[in-house]
Amino acid sequence: MKAESNIPSPYVFPGQYIAGSWRPGRHGNVIKDANPFDGKVLLEVVGADRTDLDEAYQTAKTAQVAWEHTLPGQKAAILRNVARIMRERKDEIVSWLIKEVGSTIIKATIEADMTVAGVEEAAAYPYRVEGKIVPCDDEGTETRIYRRPIGVIGVISPWNFPFYLSNRSVVTALAVGNAVVLKPSQTSMVTGGLLLARIYEEAGLPPGVLNVIVGSSSEIGDAFVTNPIAGFISFTGSTSVGRHVAQLCKTGKYIKGIALELGGSSPMVVLDDADIDMAVGATILGRFLHQGMICMSTNRVIVDSKVYDQFMKAFVPRVKALKYGDPNEPGCLIGPMVNQDQFDLVIDQIKLARKEGATEVLGGEPVGMVIPPHIFTDVTTDMKIAQQEVFGPVITVFKVNGDEEALRVCNDTDFGLSSSVFTQNEARGVSFARRVEAGMTHINDMTVCDYPNTMFGGEKNSGIGRFGGEWIISEFTRDHLISVKRTKKQYPF
Ligand code: NAP
Ligand code: MG
């Protein structure tokens, strides 16, 4: 097979990706991308300014027209190429996820595989953008509903699962005929943006359909959201920035659509008939995978007093035995915090939990940027540590009496993303789950669950909007009513 001459292997990233070209930004500030585990600088990129941003949006607007009218089979073929390249370059992707954002091998591998699954799912979407004809009471009129892409979608993504989360918006937006301008977090400029640009470029996506802008949020953040070409903003990140972005979406030249996938404080409930061994395993992976830096991560485990001692007896030693440290080490579950700000935030939350009177049954001093696993018991809902999102390897354990108290503690939060309940009685689990205030509740599984073909999304301060299958197809397209009058109508004037 003929080798691709213009595609480097491994990929190099000479800066911004705008209109199918690679070049430095015009802002002049150098943005450093560093390995959080050893501090080594991996890449330096000259940041984008607002003229770069305008150019990206303009080129996306122009390119979108032809992309929308590209045959579904041709769009699908490009997306299948994307999936193939991701498989072929999996080692390179995994390596970047480890060195750029401190992913362990376990997490990076899960993320790479989930991303391919998401692309394969989306490759069918070009065929699923369907309209309908609706009955009409006006004689001789046919009312048709056409389904069409929004146009240009602005995507803002976080650093924690950057490859998967950026791609989750990008691939689905493209699949239904939109063009995209993507702004990854500066902390994950490669895995959240530039690496995807390389892959889509190699897969044959026409220039301008996907553009990636790397820049400081204070310089281009607000302008990214208010740009009139962006018909819709798909934001994944913290609740505080999401709130700001939502306000901006209503204040620019045009009021625009928005989907917000925000923070969480996911509860895991262990009822008195739970399979304790399984519940312990789910708590460990659901909390400590990626050192707790996942939106669906189990922040709180709520255990019925009848099985509390049994749960803790199994849980604490298994957590104590977890391997933490160098994310390149096979079997390591807890790697470094992604940057100094996140490290400081979690250390402050640990101090807060102690100050509020929670009992630290497991702790330890950080080694470099790595925080060992922490377990706090005797936690009550009035404590701040119980109310905040903890984006680190720290779990709070609640002891409750019966299902009603478990439910009260479970719902006593401003967030509502994921949740789970453990019971060996399926009917009891479903009836409990139906009263949980969350977008997603898993019975006998961990809170960290995401299937690309089904619904994903949160309630309360965890956001608005839904991903997955028919939900994202609907989110990233709009209905257009076109009525056809076939008979001569007598107008009164
Ligand atoms: P963040 O600080 O809110 O940043 C998210 C994105 O917004 C980044 O690209 C960031 O860029 C950008 N940004 C910051 N200020 C902006 C502004 N004024 N205008 C436009 N963009 C702006 O969140 P994070 O720290 O990256 O990620 C962690 C948070 O994301 C957690 O709360 C987590 O729960 C949440 N999350 C939610 C989901 C979900 O699906 N519900 C998934 C993953 C993560 P810079 O970083 O370059 O400033
Ligand atoms: Mg970094």
XYZ file of C-alpha atoms and ligand atoms in Angstrom:
542
model
C 0.000 0.000 0.000
C 1.241 3.495 -0.825
C 2.499 5.358 2.254
C 0.925 8.754 3.019
C 3.747 11.156 2.161
C 2.500 14.273 3.932
C 1.403 12.632 7.162
C 4.241 12.347 9.673
C 4.535 9.325 11.908
C 4.524 9.945 14.796
C 2.467 13.070 14.308
C 3.974 16.540 14.773
C 1.937 19.583 15.788
C 3.186 22.869 14.348
C 0.459 24.948 16.043
C -3.101 25.832 15.139
C -5.116 23.838 12.607
C -7.172 26.303 10.571
C -8.578 25.811 7.073
C -6.615 22.587 6.710
C -3.238 24.270 7.386
C -0.909 24.081 10.343
C 0.593 27.347 11.601
C 1.443 29.269 14.778
C -1.213 31.515 16.293
C -1.001 35.289 15.988
C -1.284 36.143 19.658
C 2.408 35.662 20.350
C 2.042 34.051 23.783
C 3.779 30.690 24.018
C 1.606 28.008 25.586
C 3.601 25.196 27.150
C 2.294 21.665 27.315
C 3.952 19.790 30.172
C 3.984 16.242 31.498
C 2.379 16.474 34.933
C 4.356 13.516 36.311
C 7.900 14.689 35.580
C 7.372 18.327 34.565
C 9.012 17.843 31.137
C 7.821 20.257 28.451
C 6.316 18.234 25.602
C 5.351 20.976 23.191
C 5.172 24.730 22.872
C 2.503 26.340 20.742
C 2.076 30.005 19.874
C -1.451 30.841 21.026
C -4.317 31.983 18.827
C -5.792 35.464 18.911
C -9.234 36.653 17.867
C -8.296 37.028 14.207
C -7.262 33.365 14.154
C -10.569 32.527 15.774
C -12.551 34.555 13.240
C -10.666 32.877 10.415
C -11.456 29.444 11.859
C -15.163 30.220 12.128
C -15.283 31.800 8.675
C -13.559 28.853 7.034
C -15.859 26.445 8.890
C -18.904 28.317 7.629
C -17.696 28.097 4.030
C -16.641 24.452 4.237
C -19.862 23.375 5.948
C -22.010 23.914 2.862
C -20.248 21.290 0.770
C -19.870 18.981 3.772
C -23.611 19.060 4.493
C -24.280 17.953 0.919
C -21.605 15.275 0.839
C -23.323 11.907 0.377
C -23.958 10.032 3.614
C -21.864 7.110 2.414
C -18.907 9.415 1.773
C -19.183 10.964 5.219
C -19.431 7.485 6.754
C -16.358 6.312 4.827
C -14.273 9.174 6.248
C -15.469 8.396 9.768
C -14.619 4.726 9.302
C -11.141 5.871 8.226
C -10.923 7.835 11.458
C -11.726 4.689 13.454
C -9.161 2.667 11.499
C -6.410 5.254 12.025
C -7.214 5.465 15.734
C -6.793 1.697 15.956
C -3.549 1.728 13.966
C -2.148 4.592 16.021
C -3.446 3.400 19.369
C 0.038 3.198 20.937
C 0.731 6.794 19.955
C -2.633 7.947 21.357
C -2.138 6.037 24.612
C 1.371 7.431 24.983
C 0.127 11.024 24.570
C -2.684 10.453 27.075
C -0.134 9.248 29.610
C 2.403 12.008 29.120
C 0.092 14.946 28.578
C -2.586 14.522 31.256
C -1.158 11.915 33.639
C -3.385 9.044 32.513
C -2.382 5.620 33.752
C -1.992 2.897 31.119
C -5.348 1.470 32.257
C -7.172 4.792 31.832
C -5.460 5.737 28.574
C -6.334 2.362 27.052
C -9.975 2.644 28.139
C -10.116 6.155 26.700
C -8.598 5.173 23.345
C -10.986 2.208 23.010
C -14.057 4.244 24.017
C -13.172 6.864 21.444
C -13.005 4.317 18.627
C -16.369 2.914 19.758
C -17.801 6.442 19.620
C -16.514 6.978 16.084
C -17.920 3.647 14.910
C -21.303 4.522 16.388
C -21.279 7.968 14.746
C -20.316 6.535 11.352
C -23.961 5.394 11.056
C -25.421 8.836 11.838
C -25.208 10.298 8.338
C -27.983 7.835 7.441
C -30.063 8.676 10.493
C -30.850 12.329 9.849
C -34.474 11.838 8.889
C -37.413 14.159 8.269
C -41.139 13.459 8.239
C -44.433 14.451 6.681
C -47.050 15.521 9.207
C -50.836 15.472 8.554
C -52.290 18.947 7.969
C -55.870 20.223 8.413
C -55.542 22.870 5.716
C -57.014 21.553 2.445
C -54.336 20.728 -0.129
C -51.380 21.480 2.136
C -48.565 19.107 2.882
C -46.394 19.929 5.916
C -42.933 18.481 5.730
C -40.342 18.566 8.489
C -36.814 18.589 7.133
C -33.977 17.786 9.508
C -30.822 19.752 8.833
C -27.493 20.407 10.519
C -27.135 23.491 12.689
C -24.210 24.756 10.603
C -21.095 25.471 12.634
C -20.746 24.086 16.145
C -18.213 25.471 18.627
C -16.826 22.755 20.898
C -15.089 23.504 24.207
C -13.632 20.521 26.016
C -11.873 19.695 29.303
C -8.504 18.050 29.989
C -9.582 14.999 31.987
C -10.781 12.617 29.240
C -9.679 14.982 26.484
C -9.438 12.642 23.527
C -12.781 10.999 24.189
C -14.682 14.098 25.277
C -13.508 16.366 22.468
C -14.202 13.641 19.961
C -17.623 12.903 21.471
C -18.803 16.316 20.283
C -16.654 16.548 17.153
C -17.503 13.221 15.532
C -21.232 13.480 16.142
C -21.414 17.088 14.965
C -19.544 16.187 11.770
C -21.540 13.004 11.178
C -24.814 14.930 10.889
C -23.345 17.537 8.541
C -21.992 20.339 10.723
C -18.558 21.932 10.590
C -16.681 22.379 13.869
C -14.325 24.778 15.577
C -12.787 23.001 18.565
C -11.097 24.717 21.491
C -9.442 22.161 23.745
C -8.150 23.045 27.201
C -4.585 24.379 27.013
C -3.700 21.599 29.475
C -4.649 18.979 26.868
C -3.980 20.804 23.602
C -2.706 17.646 21.883
C -4.998 14.890 23.150
C -7.987 17.241 23.281
C -7.468 18.828 19.884
C -4.335 18.709 17.741
C -4.104 14.912 17.733
C -7.727 14.697 16.580
C -7.049 17.260 13.853
C -4.167 15.104 12.572
C -6.314 11.977 12.554
C -9.271 13.589 10.753
C -6.866 15.183 8.267
C -5.273 11.811 7.544
C -8.738 10.254 7.241
C -9.591 12.620 4.386
C -11.918 15.152 6.032
C -12.028 18.171 3.692
C -10.052 21.246 4.841
C -11.983 23.699 7.012
C -14.647 21.238 8.181
C -12.741 20.784 11.455
C -10.564 23.557 12.888
C -8.641 23.459 16.159
C -7.758 26.603 18.062
C -5.307 26.607 20.974
C -5.284 29.765 23.029
C -5.695 31.302 26.423
C -9.285 31.406 27.631
C -8.919 35.005 28.786
C -7.946 36.020 25.221
C -10.316 33.946 23.090
C -12.750 32.209 25.489
C -15.639 34.681 25.406
C -15.103 35.512 21.726
C -15.207 31.801 20.928
C -18.665 31.528 22.472
C -20.168 34.773 21.145
C -18.912 34.457 17.552
C -22.092 34.830 15.439
C -21.105 31.985 13.081
C -21.278 29.450 15.909
C -24.898 28.331 15.895
C -24.458 26.086 18.878
C -21.906 25.673 21.679
C -21.141 22.198 22.994
C -19.380 22.771 26.298
C -17.910 20.095 28.552
C -16.197 21.281 31.711
C -16.813 22.746 35.137
C -20.140 24.076 36.374
C -18.701 27.553 37.038
C -17.298 28.066 33.528
C -20.393 26.368 32.049
C -22.655 28.877 33.785
C -20.620 31.739 32.308
C -20.689 30.195 28.825
C -24.476 29.709 29.094
C -24.964 33.392 29.889
C -22.785 34.410 26.941
C -24.859 32.244 24.598
C -27.888 34.420 25.336
C -26.123 37.777 25.004
C -24.245 37.739 21.673
C -25.601 38.957 18.334
C -27.722 35.813 18.024
C -29.209 33.735 20.829
C -27.705 30.318 20.307
C -28.228 26.749 21.403
C -26.047 25.184 24.045
C -25.345 21.803 25.576
C -23.576 21.743 28.926
C -21.901 18.640 30.297
C -20.688 19.803 33.688
C -19.372 18.640 37.033
C -20.716 15.934 39.295
C -20.652 14.480 42.776
C -21.858 11.022 41.941
C -23.240 8.870 44.756
C -22.930 5.109 44.970
C -25.507 3.517 47.257
C -24.943 0.128 48.878
C -28.250 -1.272 50.144
C -28.411 -3.942 52.860
C -28.761 -6.833 50.393
C -25.886 -5.781 48.102
C -23.175 -8.072 46.794
C -20.455 -6.442 48.886
C -17.483 -7.792 46.975
C -18.849 -6.367 43.733
C -19.814 -3.069 45.383
C -16.286 -2.669 46.757
C -14.748 -3.324 43.328
C -17.110 -0.813 41.699
C -16.325 1.831 44.310
C -12.593 1.410 43.813
C -12.576 1.663 40.030
C -15.392 4.230 40.028
C -13.482 6.508 42.383
C -9.787 5.979 41.755
C -9.636 5.520 37.965
C -7.704 8.522 36.622
C -7.071 9.533 40.257
C -10.721 10.586 40.535
C -10.525 13.193 37.767
C -13.701 12.022 35.978
C -17.064 13.811 35.939
C -18.924 10.543 36.711
C -16.423 9.533 39.400
C -17.886 8.209 42.674
C -17.498 11.105 45.092
C -19.668 9.604 47.821
C -20.371 6.039 48.853
C -23.517 5.639 50.956
C -23.624 2.356 52.843
C -26.480 0.847 54.834
C -25.520 0.373 58.492
C -26.444 -3.340 58.312
C -23.574 -4.010 55.879
C -21.323 -1.061 56.744
C -18.727 -3.000 58.765
C -18.574 -5.756 56.177
C -18.116 -3.163 53.409
C -15.373 -1.223 55.215
C -13.526 -4.402 56.203
C -13.188 -5.303 52.530
C -12.870 -1.775 51.132
C -10.049 -0.234 53.182
C -7.380 -2.939 52.662
C -8.168 -3.169 48.953
C -7.748 0.597 48.574
C -4.590 0.525 50.684
C -3.114 -2.043 48.277
C -3.694 0.125 45.191
C -0.632 0.986 43.161
C -0.067 4.727 42.785
C 2.771 6.811 41.335
C 4.297 6.555 37.869
C 1.417 6.287 35.356
C 3.719 4.392 32.956
C 3.904 1.477 35.406
C 1.593 -1.389 34.452
C -1.064 -1.911 37.126
C -0.794 1.660 38.444
C -4.309 2.999 39.103
C -3.512 6.437 40.558
C -1.182 8.739 38.649
C -0.404 12.464 39.065
C -2.851 15.324 39.385
C -3.013 17.088 36.035
C -1.482 20.376 37.169
C -0.555 22.433 40.218
C -3.996 24.075 40.468
C -5.792 20.725 40.619
C -3.210 19.395 43.070
C -3.650 22.394 45.386
C -7.434 22.204 45.140
C -7.559 18.556 46.218
C -5.010 19.054 49.022
C -7.180 21.924 50.330
C -10.253 19.657 50.205
C -8.406 16.979 52.221
C -7.512 19.613 54.848
C -11.126 20.804 54.829
C -12.454 17.274 55.443
C -10.117 16.920 58.449
C -11.123 20.338 59.772
C -14.814 19.539 59.445
C -14.360 16.481 61.651
C -14.449 13.625 59.138
C -12.346 10.600 60.142
C -9.365 9.908 57.894
C -9.185 6.133 57.861
C -6.686 6.117 55.018
C -4.358 8.890 53.881
C -0.700 9.618 53.237
C 1.625 12.303 51.984
C 1.793 13.212 48.276
C 4.807 12.127 46.248
C 5.476 14.840 43.696
C 2.142 15.461 41.991
C 0.715 12.106 43.073
C -1.789 12.092 45.924
C -2.253 8.651 47.513
C -5.829 7.383 47.998
C -7.746 8.934 50.894
C -10.830 7.568 52.662
C -12.942 9.707 55.003
C -15.738 8.271 57.164
C -18.206 9.864 59.617
C -19.131 12.255 56.841
C -22.424 14.139 57.054
C -24.275 16.031 54.328
C -23.767 19.419 56.000
C -19.986 19.167 55.487
C -18.555 21.114 52.562
C -16.492 18.095 51.553
C -19.776 16.247 51.002
C -21.198 19.007 48.832
C -18.254 19.874 46.575
C -17.115 17.981 43.535
C -13.849 16.301 44.572
C -11.759 15.792 41.429
C -9.106 13.658 43.098
C -8.398 10.295 44.782
C -10.474 11.055 47.882
C -13.680 9.280 48.856
C -16.224 10.116 51.530
C -18.218 7.315 53.146
C -21.684 7.773 54.677
C -23.366 5.313 57.044
C -27.162 5.342 56.733
C -30.164 3.480 58.154
C -32.430 2.103 55.446
C -33.358 3.025 51.876
C -35.130 6.308 52.704
C -32.128 7.805 54.459
C -29.858 6.481 51.691
C -32.024 8.284 49.136
C -32.019 11.546 51.103
C -28.210 11.552 51.324
C -27.923 10.512 47.699
C -30.054 13.444 46.495
C -28.649 16.019 48.915
C -26.376 17.564 46.302
C -26.465 20.362 43.741
C -25.214 17.920 41.106
C -27.020 15.150 39.234
C -24.816 13.441 36.681
C -24.279 9.743 37.375
C -25.224 7.513 40.308
C -25.448 3.868 41.177
C -27.212 1.521 43.532
C -26.167 -1.952 44.633
C -28.831 -4.496 45.585
C -29.500 -8.123 44.698
C -33.188 -7.315 44.266
C -33.662 -5.879 40.786
C -37.154 -4.456 41.467
C -35.915 -2.726 44.620
C -32.993 -1.310 42.640
C -35.238 0.054 39.885
C -37.680 1.624 42.341
C -34.764 3.263 44.192
C -33.162 4.401 40.920
C -36.402 6.063 39.775
C -36.255 8.382 42.776
C -32.610 9.406 42.287
C -32.156 12.972 41.018
C -29.624 12.266 38.294
C -29.385 11.869 34.563
C -28.011 8.340 34.880
C -28.373 5.584 37.493
C -26.660 2.228 37.184
C -27.897 -0.769 39.137
C -25.050 -3.020 40.247
C -22.448 -1.166 38.221
C -20.053 1.671 38.888
C -20.942 5.330 38.369
C -18.347 5.623 35.592
C -20.325 4.205 32.652
C -20.750 5.666 29.189
C -22.102 3.852 26.148
C -21.953 5.853 22.915
C -25.217 4.451 21.512
C -27.346 5.400 24.479
C -28.198 8.523 26.430
C -25.598 10.405 28.453
C -26.240 13.585 30.427
C -26.969 15.199 33.754
C -29.568 17.023 35.832
C -29.336 20.003 38.205
C -25.878 21.647 38.129
C -24.451 18.784 36.082
C -25.826 20.379 32.949
C -28.347 20.291 30.163
C -28.220 18.375 26.938
C -27.832 14.745 26.020
C -25.231 12.731 24.112
C -25.507 9.338 22.483
C -27.496 7.811 19.628
C -30.791 9.507 18.752
C -30.271 12.144 21.484
C -27.148 13.656 19.988
C -28.499 13.407 16.433
C -31.418 15.507 17.600
C -29.201 17.899 19.609
C -26.901 18.696 16.688
C -29.625 19.119 14.050
C -32.694 21.337 13.727
C -36.175 20.811 12.332
C -37.203 22.988 9.423
C -40.902 23.111 8.503
C -41.569 23.435 4.803
C -45.237 23.483 3.798
C -46.458 22.973 0.262
C -49.874 24.309 -0.866
C -51.174 22.275 -3.818
C -54.635 23.764 -4.213
C -55.666 27.304 -4.987
C -56.529 29.086 -1.745
C -59.105 31.888 -1.563
C -57.681 34.643 0.657
C -60.279 37.022 2.171
C -58.503 40.246 1.128
P -13.012 24.027 33.023
O -12.003 24.731 33.804
O -14.423 24.457 33.125
O -12.540 24.098 31.498
C -13.301 23.509 30.464
C -12.957 24.197 29.160
O -13.412 25.546 29.207
C -11.461 24.259 28.856
O -11.275 24.108 27.476
C -11.119 25.660 29.288
O -9.934 26.105 28.654
C -12.353 26.400 28.818
N -12.600 27.725 29.379
C -12.208 28.247 30.553
N -12.673 29.506 30.675
C -13.380 29.788 29.558
C -14.104 30.934 29.071
N -14.193 32.066 29.764
N -14.706 30.864 27.870
C -14.624 29.739 27.133
N -13.935 28.639 27.520
C -13.337 28.652 28.726
O -13.029 22.449 33.329
P -11.759 21.502 33.419
O -11.024 21.869 34.656
O -11.040 21.487 32.129
O -12.458 20.079 33.560
C -12.911 19.557 34.761
C -14.400 19.774 34.954
O -15.119 19.264 33.837
C -14.953 19.019 36.131
O -15.869 19.837 36.827
C -15.669 17.836 35.502
O -16.692 17.273 36.288
C -16.195 18.432 34.257
N -16.466 17.390 33.251
C -17.754 17.096 32.892
C -18.019 16.067 31.980
C -19.416 15.684 31.581
O -19.575 15.000 30.557
N -20.453 16.071 32.313
C -16.954 15.351 31.436
C -15.665 15.668 31.841
C -15.432 16.702 32.732
P -8.557 26.247 29.493
O -8.440 25.044 30.363
O -7.517 26.321 28.442
O -8.706 27.524 30.261
Mg -0.107 18.916 30.437
